[in-house]
Amino acid sequence: MKDMKILFINPCLRKKSAYKMLPVGLAYIMTVVHEHGYDFDLLDIDINEYSDEYVENFLKENQYDVVAYGSIVTHYKWIKWLTHAVRRVQPKAKIVVGNSVAGSCYEVFLANAPADVVVIGEGEYVCLDVFNAIASGTSLSGVEGIAFRDDNGEIVKTAKRKACAINDLPMINWEFFDVPRYLETSRGKLAFGVDDDNSLAMPVATARGCINKCTFCHYVFWDDPYRFRSPEKILAEVRRNMESYGASFINFWDDLSFAALPQVEMMVEAILESGLQFKWSAAIRTDLLGDPSKPYERRLAVARKMKEAGCTTVGFSLESGNREILAMMKKRVKIEYFAEQIRVLKEVGIASNVSVIFGYPIETRETIWETVNMCLENGVYPSMGYLLPLPYTEMYRYARENGYIPDEDKFLTSITERQDICLNMTQMSDAEISAEIKKAAQRANEVLHLGLDEGKLLKTGGYKRHTNKEEQLKKEKRMIDPDNLERNENDFSFNYSQVSFGEK
């Protein structure tokens, strides 16, 4: 093994969570760098729920050359704390931070946290190149896909690294993690649509990215093309997970598992031919099985094959039942697709896991009820959340331009989850919009006879509510123009795509 002491840290996004999910992204990075000769330690805060005090003491007592970690951008506050904590007790260590918590806002992050390197985009081979540069003492300027501070303290962003061929990635080595403990925490909880309290679920990544770029959305692979693994590679990993860890349910852990009917057909045929008996869930769009331009019998036949191959649940988004808001989101789907897809899935017995977003600038009481009523008409209770403008999205740019986010670091430090009102850009007050959504959720709970406790109406519940102190500004802001949305470079001068965002 190469002579450099490396520590990977797996953060805990939600303390006291009902279950823990194995970290696919971190595991891929660890697998790749290990296969290229690097040994390392892992501080798994998530499964152990270590306190901040424990983490800081661990860092004091164990010195490293490199400390690497990442998370999603809603974890910004804690990741910033961690970065300062590492720097306080390990002043000579190189700190490498990835995922959207830093990659989507690298200038803001580097200006407010003493990290050395930010990984932008997918991290497996970028991290490997960073480690190689540190180990050899060569300049980071030759490493593609990062941002860093040079010797003059200036922030430098290097050229984008070409997306990797995900079919060539090695199979995740889960032996770095305490897999039995992870699986035990989720026993019977992640096998969606399966009535078995003893089922063990594991994640398997089948694809990266998405075919669309919605105005509220950001994902790590934003500037990369949509890619999916071969059924052979996927099923080899599924077989390993079943034989080595006793997994009986597989969560296809993707932003978008299937983008087209032929892709689904190829996968389900391979599952059926393999003889593997397992249940699974996947992420799709409403146009996969709901687009009426594709023959109904064809869509129904594919759904039946999915069911036969073990699919129990698919996740997809309505997002809004209002046509104007859907156009602002640039979903590139029609509202009618939602009901049509629900119809197909009900016909074959596959459950729907649906999400919606409230809080676009033109949201009103009427549009809230349009969305909820559409769900009720189709017999589904959605996961509800508020619009949360994330760095490097069109809605974040809109919020910045209209004065809702005067201080990016302060805003990013304040955000939590989509179930909280972190920023309200509607013409309703925080109290008005939250009361209306609560009323709608209660109505859905009654109509669908779910018996949910009040604290669970927004699914996750229990998060601290945030107040928008700049609320008085919103009455003065111009309304968003759905015909004039572009994916422009953010104020902190970085743009993944360098292309316009959807159709003008």
XYZ file of N, CA and C in Angstrom, residues 219-416:
594
model
N -28.019 17.593 -8.862
C -27.408 16.329 -8.477
C -25.940 16.369 -8.891
N -25.150 15.520 -8.278
C -23.696 15.573 -8.450
C -23.281 15.405 -9.910
N -24.030 14.615 -10.667
C -23.639 14.294 -12.045
C -24.286 15.252 -13.050
N -24.538 16.497 -12.620
C -25.321 17.438 -13.413
C -24.760 17.668 -14.812
N -23.488 17.789 -14.933
C -22.895 18.136 -16.225
C -22.506 16.911 -17.039
N -22.845 15.744 -16.528
C -22.494 14.501 -17.213
C -23.713 13.934 -17.929
N -23.504 13.178 -18.989
C -24.644 12.562 -19.671
C -25.279 11.477 -18.813
N -26.549 11.214 -19.056
C -27.222 10.109 -18.375
C -26.587 8.796 -18.816
N -26.225 7.980 -17.856
C -25.560 6.707 -18.150
C -26.161 5.600 -17.291
N -26.204 4.385 -17.826
C -26.685 3.268 -17.013
C -25.793 2.049 -17.204
N -25.730 1.240 -16.162
C -24.889 0.044 -16.178
C -25.586 -1.090 -16.927
N -24.807 -2.049 -17.360
C -25.374 -3.201 -18.047
C -26.105 -4.086 -17.048
N -27.156 -4.784 -17.478
C -27.846 -5.712 -16.581
C -26.901 -6.749 -15.977
N -25.904 -7.181 -16.747
C -24.972 -8.190 -16.243
C -24.197 -7.674 -15.038
N -23.713 -6.436 -15.123
C -22.974 -5.836 -14.008
C -23.883 -5.648 -12.794
N -25.089 -5.162 -13.045
C -26.032 -4.925 -11.952
C -26.368 -6.228 -11.243
N -26.658 -7.259 -12.010
C -27.090 -8.524 -11.407
C -25.943 -9.259 -10.724
N -24.725 -9.050 -11.190
C -23.580 -9.633 -10.479
C -23.485 -9.040 -9.079
N -23.736 -7.735 -8.975
C -23.705 -7.084 -7.662
C -24.888 -7.525 -6.806
N -26.053 -7.651 -7.416
C -27.225 -8.138 -6.680
C -26.964 -9.534 -6.128
N -26.412 -10.410 -6.968
C -26.122 -11.776 -6.523
C -25.144 -11.764 -5.347
N -24.090 -10.954 -5.440
C -23.133 -10.858 -4.340
C -23.815 -10.397 -3.057
N -24.674 -9.384 -3.164
C -25.365 -8.861 -1.985
C -26.295 -9.897 -1.360
N -26.911 -10.710 -2.202
C -27.796 -11.756 -1.696
C -26.999 -12.862 -1.016
N -25.928 -13.293 -1.664
C -25.161 -14.426 -1.148
C -24.286 -14.052 0.042
N -23.713 -12.858 0.028
C -22.775 -12.467 1.088
C -23.451 -11.817 2.284
N -24.569 -11.129 2.040
C -25.180 -10.350 3.118
C -26.633 -10.716 3.401
N -27.182 -11.643 2.638
C -28.555 -12.065 2.890
C -29.609 -11.078 2.429
N -29.246 -10.187 1.518
C -30.220 -9.208 1.028
C -31.321 -9.906 0.241
N -32.549 -9.500 0.488
C -33.692 -10.039 -0.252
C -34.416 -8.946 -1.030
N -34.049 -7.699 -0.760
C -34.662 -6.558 -1.444
C -33.548 -5.623 -1.898
N -33.671 -5.112 -3.116
C -32.666 -4.209 -3.674
C -33.317 -2.871 -4.017
N -32.780 -1.815 -3.432
C -33.191 -0.460 -3.808
C -32.279 0.008 -4.938
N -32.814 0.143 -6.147
C -32.015 0.706 -7.229
C -31.825 2.190 -6.901
N -30.604 2.530 -6.477
C -30.294 3.783 -5.791
C -29.833 4.830 -6.786
N -30.791 5.437 -7.496
C -30.461 6.319 -8.609
C -31.341 7.565 -8.597
N -30.859 8.612 -9.273
C -31.737 9.738 -9.565
C -32.800 9.307 -10.572
N -32.403 8.484 -11.521
C -33.327 7.971 -12.530
C -32.857 6.583 -12.949
N -33.574 5.567 -12.522
C -33.158 4.187 -12.820
C -33.420 3.819 -14.273
N -34.584 4.221 -14.790
C -34.964 3.868 -16.155
C -35.469 5.104 -16.883
N -34.911 5.361 -18.063
C -35.301 6.537 -18.837
C -36.164 6.189 -20.042
N -36.202 4.917 -20.435
C -36.942 4.528 -21.629
C -37.406 3.081 -21.508
N -38.465 2.744 -22.223
C -39.025 1.394 -22.140
C -38.035 0.306 -22.557
N -37.251 0.488 -23.639
C -36.292 -0.567 -23.990
C -35.276 -0.842 -22.884
N -34.874 0.204 -22.164
C -33.939 0.028 -21.051
C -34.563 -0.833 -19.957
N -35.843 -0.579 -19.660
C -36.548 -1.389 -18.656
C -36.643 -2.832 -19.125
N -37.041 -3.019 -20.371
C -37.223 -4.373 -20.903
C -35.927 -5.172 -20.834
N -34.830 -4.539 -21.177
C -33.533 -5.205 -21.133
C -33.213 -5.667 -19.714
N -33.510 -4.807 -18.724
C -33.204 -5.133 -17.338
C -34.100 -6.245 -16.809
N -35.398 -6.135 -17.031
C -36.306 -7.135 -16.448
C -36.133 -8.495 -17.113
N -35.837 -8.512 -18.396
C -35.569 -9.794 -19.060
C -34.337 -10.452 -18.461
N -33.316 -9.655 -18.173
C -32.095 -10.200 -17.572
C -32.370 -10.742 -16.174
N -33.204 -10.051 -15.404
C -33.552 -10.544 -14.064
C -34.260 -11.883 -14.169
N -35.228 -11.964 -15.052
C -35.996 -13.205 -15.194
C -35.114 -14.355 -15.674
N -34.207 -14.071 -16.595
C -33.322 -15.118 -17.110
C -32.281 -15.553 -16.087
N -31.945 -14.658 -15.145
C -30.904 -14.969 -14.155
C -31.345 -16.003 -13.130
N -32.643 -16.098 -12.916
C -33.144 -17.003 -11.884
C -33.061 -16.432 -10.483
N -32.534 -15.221 -10.338
C -32.450 -14.598 -9.015
C -33.843 -14.204 -8.533
N -34.125 -14.531 -7.289
C -35.421 -14.211 -6.700
C -35.241 -13.088 -5.683
N -35.570 -11.877 -6.071
C -35.479 -10.743 -5.149
C -36.513 -9.699 -5.542
N -36.868 -8.875 -4.594
C -37.786 -7.768 -4.841
C -36.974 -6.483 -4.980
N -37.536 -5.489 -5.675
C -36.773 -4.276 -5.898
C -37.669 -3.058 -6.127
N -37.059 -1.879 -5.927
C -37.715 -0.603 -6.212
C -36.820 0.201 -7.145
N -37.398 1.183 -7.826
C -36.636 1.977 -8.793
C -37.214 3.382 -8.888
N -36.433 4.292 -9.497
C -36.864 5.674 -9.726
C -37.124 5.881 -11.213
N -38.297 6.440 -11.539
C -38.661 6.666 -12.934
C -39.268 8.064 -13.085
N -39.630 8.429 -14.320
C -40.372 9.661 -14.588
C -41.796 9.301 -15.005
N -42.691 10.295 -14.954
C -44.082 9.990 -15.290
C -44.280 9.688 -16.769
N -43.302 10.047 -17.605
C -43.467 9.754 -19.024
C -43.023 8.340 -19.393
N -42.472 7.581 -18.441
C -42.029 6.227 -18.773
C -43.220 5.331 -19.090
N -44.182 5.285 -18.173
C -45.361 4.441 -18.354
C -46.626 5.265 -18.544
N -46.497 6.603 -18.488
C -47.680 7.451 -18.542
C -47.846 8.259 -19.810
N -46.905 8.171 -20.728
C -46.990 8.947 -21.963
C -47.921 8.238 -22.944
N -49.109 8.805 -23.211
C -50.078 8.120 -24.077
C -49.666 8.042 -25.541
N -48.573 8.716 -25.914
C -48.104 8.584 -27.295
C -47.496 7.207 -27.540
N -47.161 6.517 -26.448
C -46.704 5.131 -26.550
C -47.919 4.229 -26.349
N -48.096 3.200 -27.151
C -49.290 2.356 -27.051
C -49.516 1.831 -25.629
N -50.766 1.878 -25.205
C -51.101 1.451 -23.845
C -50.686 0.007 -23.604
N -50.945 -0.857 -24.550
C -50.622 -2.279 -24.358
C -49.122 -2.494 -24.208
N -48.331 -1.677 -24.895
C -46.872 -1.777 -24.757
C -46.458 -1.378 -23.346
N -46.992 -0.261 -22.873
C -46.650 0.204 -21.528
C -47.118 -0.788 -20.467
N -48.290 -1.314 -20.658
C -48.828 -2.282 -19.699
C -47.998 -3.557 -19.698
N -47.561 -3.996 -20.869
C -46.747 -5.213 -20.957
C -45.414 -5.035 -20.237
N -44.809 -3.854 -20.373
C -43.548 -3.586 -19.675
C -43.770 -3.584 -18.172
N -44.840 -2.944 -17.719
C -45.141 -2.910 -16.283
C -45.382 -4.318 -15.744
N -46.057 -5.144 -16.512
C -46.292 -6.532 -16.070
C -44.976 -7.289 -15.937
N -44.075 -7.054 -16.875
C -42.759 -7.694 -16.801
C -41.985 -7.206 -15.576
N -42.104 -5.918 -15.274
C -41.458 -5.378 -14.080
C -41.973 -6.095 -12.837
N -43.278 -6.230 -12.753
C -43.883 -6.913 -11.607
C -43.418 -8.359 -11.533
N -43.410 -9.033 -12.664
C -42.972 -10.434 -12.705
C -41.517 -10.571 -12.273
N -40.705 -9.567 -12.601
C -39.279 -9.610 -12.268
C -38.992 -9.174 -10.835
N -40.023 -8.805 -10.071
C -39.830 -8.506 -8.654
C -40.029 -7.069 -8.236
N -40.391 -6.181 -9.168
C -40.595 -4.778 -8.800
C -41.839 -4.635 -7.931
N -41.684 -3.997 -6.785
C -42.813 -3.772 -5.877
C -43.236 -2.309 -5.833
N -42.276 -1.406 -6.048
C -42.538 0.028 -5.888
C -41.688 0.828 -6.866
N -42.265 1.882 -7.424
C -41.475 2.840 -8.192
C -41.712 4.235 -7.625
N -40.653 5.024 -7.583
C -40.754 6.399 -7.128
C -40.734 7.345 -8.310
N -41.627 8.308 -8.302
C -41.643 9.332 -9.340
C -42.341 10.566 -8.787
N -42.276 11.661 -9.534
C -42.757 12.936 -9.016
C -43.888 13.493 -9.855
N -44.926 13.922 -9.181
C -45.908 14.801 -9.804
C -45.368 16.227 -9.726
N -44.835 16.580 -8.578
C -44.287 17.894 -8.224
C -45.364 18.962 -8.118
N -46.203 19.119 -9.149
C -47.296 20.082 -9.062
C -48.428 19.666 -9.988
N -49.655 19.945 -9.545
C -50.822 19.698 -10.382
C -51.236 20.922 -11.166
N -50.435 21.975 -11.107
C -50.720 23.207 -11.822
C -49.821 23.310 -13.048
N -50.430 23.557 -14.206
C -49.671 23.545 -15.461
C -48.611 24.648 -15.520
N -48.937 25.830 -15.015
C -47.966 26.928 -15.057
C -46.748 26.623 -14.190
N -46.993 26.089 -13.004
C -45.872 25.755 -12.125
C -45.048 24.630 -12.734
N -45.710 23.637 -13.314
C -44.986 22.536 -13.945
C -44.113 23.054 -15.086
N -44.611 24.052 -15.813
C -43.817 24.649 -16.892
C -42.600 25.370 -16.328
N -42.766 26.058 -15.189
C -41.636 26.741 -14.556
C -40.587 25.754 -14.070
N -41.034 24.590 -13.676
C -40.104 23.549 -13.233
C -39.335 22.948 -14.401
N -39.867 23.133 -15.620
C -39.280 22.539 -16.828
C -39.138 21.024 -16.693
N -40.209 20.407 -16.230
C -40.226 18.947 -16.076
C -40.277 18.231 -17.427
N -40.795 18.916 -18.441
C -40.955 18.311 -19.776
C -41.860 17.083 -19.738
N -42.874 17.149 -18.904
C -43.924 16.132 -18.888
C -45.264 16.847 -18.798
N -46.324 16.151 -19.155
C -47.661 16.713 -19.054
C -48.351 16.174 -17.801
N -49.229 16.996 -17.238
C -49.944 16.590 -16.031
C -50.701 15.289 -16.256
N -51.225 15.092 -17.451
C -52.014 13.894 -17.743
C -51.205 12.609 -17.604
N -49.879 12.707 -17.749
C -49.039 11.515 -17.637
C -49.160 10.883 -16.256
N -49.359 11.719 -15.241
C -49.392 11.229 -13.863
C -50.521 10.221 -13.669
N -51.737 10.615 -14.013
C -52.882 9.717 -13.846
C -52.732 8.470 -14.704
N -52.188 8.643 -15.900
C -52.021 7.496 -16.796
C -51.009 6.505 -16.233
N -49.931 7.005 -15.656
C -48.932 6.100 -15.076
C -49.487 5.390 -13.844
N -50.215 6.122 -12.997
C -50.848 5.496 -11.834
C -51.784 4.380 -12.291
N -52.534 4.642 -13.341
C -53.466 3.644 -13.884
C -52.738 2.367 -14.287
N -51.629 2.513 -15.011
C -50.861 1.345 -15.452
C -50.298 0.579 -14.260
N -49.733 1.296 -13.310
C -49.117 0.647 -12.151
C -50.150 -0.075 -11.292
N -51.311 0.532 -11.113
C -52.367 -0.135 -10.345
C -52.845 -1.396 -11.053
N -52.877 -1.336 -12.354
C -53.327 -2.490 -13.142
C -52.466 -3.720 -12.881
N -51.165 -3.506 -12.675
C -50.256 -4.644 -12.492
C -49.884 -4.880 -11.034
N -50.273 -3.965 -10.145
C -49.999 -4.172 -8.727
C -48.649 -3.673 -8.249
N -48.128 -2.628 -8.878
C -46.891 -1.987 -8.413
C -47.265 -0.701 -7.686
N -46.719 -0.509 -6.492
C -47.041 0.668 -5.687
C -46.320 1.905 -6.211
N -46.919 3.065 -5.965
C -46.356 4.345 -6.391
C -45.882 5.141 -5.181
N -44.649 5.604 -5.236
C -44.093 6.477 -4.200
C -43.916 7.853 -4.839
N -44.826 8.768 -4.537
C -44.950 10.030 -5.269
C -44.514 11.207 -4.404
N -43.856 12.192 -5.020
C -43.470 13.401 -4.291
C -44.028 14.640 -4.978
N -44.265 15.679 -4.167
C -44.723 16.965 -4.682
C -43.931 18.081 -4.004
N -43.885 19.233 -4.672
C -43.186 20.408 -4.149
C -44.153 21.586 -4.114
N -44.207 22.256 -2.978
C -44.983 23.482 -2.854
C -44.034 24.666 -2.654
N -44.435 25.829 -3.171
C -43.660 27.022 -2.862
C -43.022 27.733 -4.036
N -43.356 27.357 -5.286
C -42.885 28.165 -6.408
C -43.494 29.565 -6.291
N -42.854 30.574 -6.859
C -43.296 31.956 -6.625
C -44.773 32.225 -6.900
N -45.406 31.508 -7.825
C -46.823 31.772 -8.094
C -47.737 30.797 -7.355
N -47.195 30.058 -6.396
C -48.028 29.140 -5.611
C -49.106 29.921 -4.855
N -50.326 29.387 -4.861
C -51.451 29.969 -4.129
C -52.203 28.849 -3.428
N -53.219 29.219 -2.648
C -54.069 28.195 -2.041
C -54.671 27.306 -3.123
N -55.077 27.940 -4.222
C -55.727 27.188 -5.297
C -54.773 26.185 -5.938
N -53.529 26.587 -6.176
C -52.589 25.658 -6.817
C -52.187 24.531 -5.866
N -52.127 24.836 -4.566
C -51.852 23.774 -3.586
C -52.927 22.703 -3.682
N -54.187 23.139 -3.745
C -55.279 22.163 -3.799
C -55.354 21.465 -5.153
N -54.932 22.128 -6.223
C -54.850 21.436 -7.516
C -53.926 20.229 -7.405
N -52.797 20.430 -6.756
C -51.814 19.352 -6.607
C -52.345 18.238 -5.722
N -52.873 18.604 -4.566
C -53.359 17.588 -3.628
C -54.557 16.849 -4.208
N -55.465 17.565 -4.842
C -56.638 16.901 -5.418
C -56.255 15.920 -6.515
N -55.219 16.248 -7.278
C -54.783 15.307 -8.305
C -54.276 14.014 -7.675
N -53.584 14.136 -6.553
C -53.132 12.937 -5.846
C -54.320 12.150 -5.308
N -55.297 12.857 -4.734
C -56.470 12.183 -4.175
C -57.277 11.483 -5.260
N -57.426 12.127 -6.402
C -58.171 11.522 -7.506
C -57.538 10.217 -7.964
N -56.241 10.094 -7.738
C -55.530 8.890 -8.169
C -55.164 7.969 -7.009
N -55.673 8.309 -5.812
C -55.521 7.414 -4.668
C -54.118 7.290 -4.124
N -53.319 8.369 -4.203
C -51.955 8.306 -3.669
C -51.737 9.430 -2.664
N -50.979 9.124 -1.617
C -50.591 10.138 -0.635
C -49.138 10.501 -0.914
N -48.876 11.749 -1.278
C -47.518 12.100 -1.699
C -46.604 12.466 -0.541
N -45.317 12.355 -0.782
C -44.319 12.960 0.089
C -44.313 14.447 -0.238
N -44.642 15.270 0.749
C -44.796 16.702 0.513
C -43.584 17.471 1.019
N -43.209 18.485 0.270
C -42.097 19.320 0.699
C -42.203 20.705 0.105
N -41.422 21.621 0.664
C -41.379 22.998 0.181
C -40.219 23.165 -0.800
N -40.385 24.094 -1.721
C -39.285 24.447 -2.615
C -38.089 24.910 -1.789
N -36.958 24.284 -2.010
C -35.717 24.670 -1.334
C -34.691 25.011 -2.411
N -34.457 26.295 -2.672
C -33.491 26.663 -3.712
C -32.087 26.183 -3.349
N -31.531 25.348 -4.190
C -30.206 24.787 -3.954
C -29.189 25.444 -4.878
N -27.948 25.589 -4.426
C -26.923 26.192 -5.271
C -26.840 25.509 -6.633
N -26.581 26.323 -7.613
C -26.441 25.864 -8.982
C -27.734 25.308 -9.559
N -28.848 25.929 -9.171
C -30.131 25.650 -9.811
C -30.725 26.971 -10.283
N -31.675 26.873 -11.205
C -32.318 28.079 -11.713
C -33.074 28.814 -10.610
N -33.702 28.084 -9.698
C -34.451 28.754 -8.634
C -33.519 29.422 -7.620
N -32.324 28.906 -7.463
C -31.339 29.569 -6.602
C -30.919 30.897 -7.229
N -30.697 30.873 -8.535
C -30.341 32.117 -9.235
C -31.467 33.140 -9.105
N -32.694 32.673 -9.273
C -33.851 33.559 -9.129
C -33.890 34.172 -7.725
N -33.666 33.343 -6.708
C -33.688 33.829 -5.327
C -32.578 34.846 -5.081
N -31.399 34.593 -5.655
C -30.283 35.526 -5.495
C -30.584 36.854 -6.194
N -31.076 36.778 -7.422
C -31.323 37.989 -8.201
C -32.416 38.857 -7.584
N -33.332 38.230 -6.867
C -34.461 38.958 -6.306
C -34.309 39.259 -4.821
N -33.105 39.113 -4.308
C -32.822 39.560 -2.958
C -33.248 38.649 -1.835
N -33.665 37.427 -2.157
C -34.068 36.498 -1.106
C -32.867 35.871 -0.403
N -31.723 35.859 -1.083
C -30.510 35.278 -0.492
C -29.402 36.325 -0.574
N -29.404 37.302 0.310
C -28.360 38.328 0.267
C -26.996 37.815 0.707
N -26.983 36.779 1.529
C -25.733 36.213 2.048
C -25.784 34.704 1.842
N -25.002 34.201 0.881
C -25.085 32.780 0.536
C -24.639 31.871 1.676
N -23.545 32.223 2.320
C -23.063 31.391 3.423
C -24.090 31.334 4.548
N -24.683 32.456 4.871
C -25.697 32.496 5.928
C -26.904 31.649 5.540
N -27.334 31.749 4.286
C -28.470 30.956 3.822
C -28.159 29.466 3.869
N -27.005 29.078 3.331
C -26.652 27.662 3.294
C -26.466 27.095 4.696
N -26.021 27.926 5.621
C -25.883 27.487 7.008
C -27.245 27.267 7.651
N -28.274 27.935 7.147
C -29.596 27.870 7.775
C -30.485 26.754 7.244
N -30.207 26.252 6.043
C -31.155 25.315 5.428
C -31.093 23.941 6.083
N -32.227 23.255 6.021
C -32.314 21.919 6.618
C -32.887 20.932 5.617
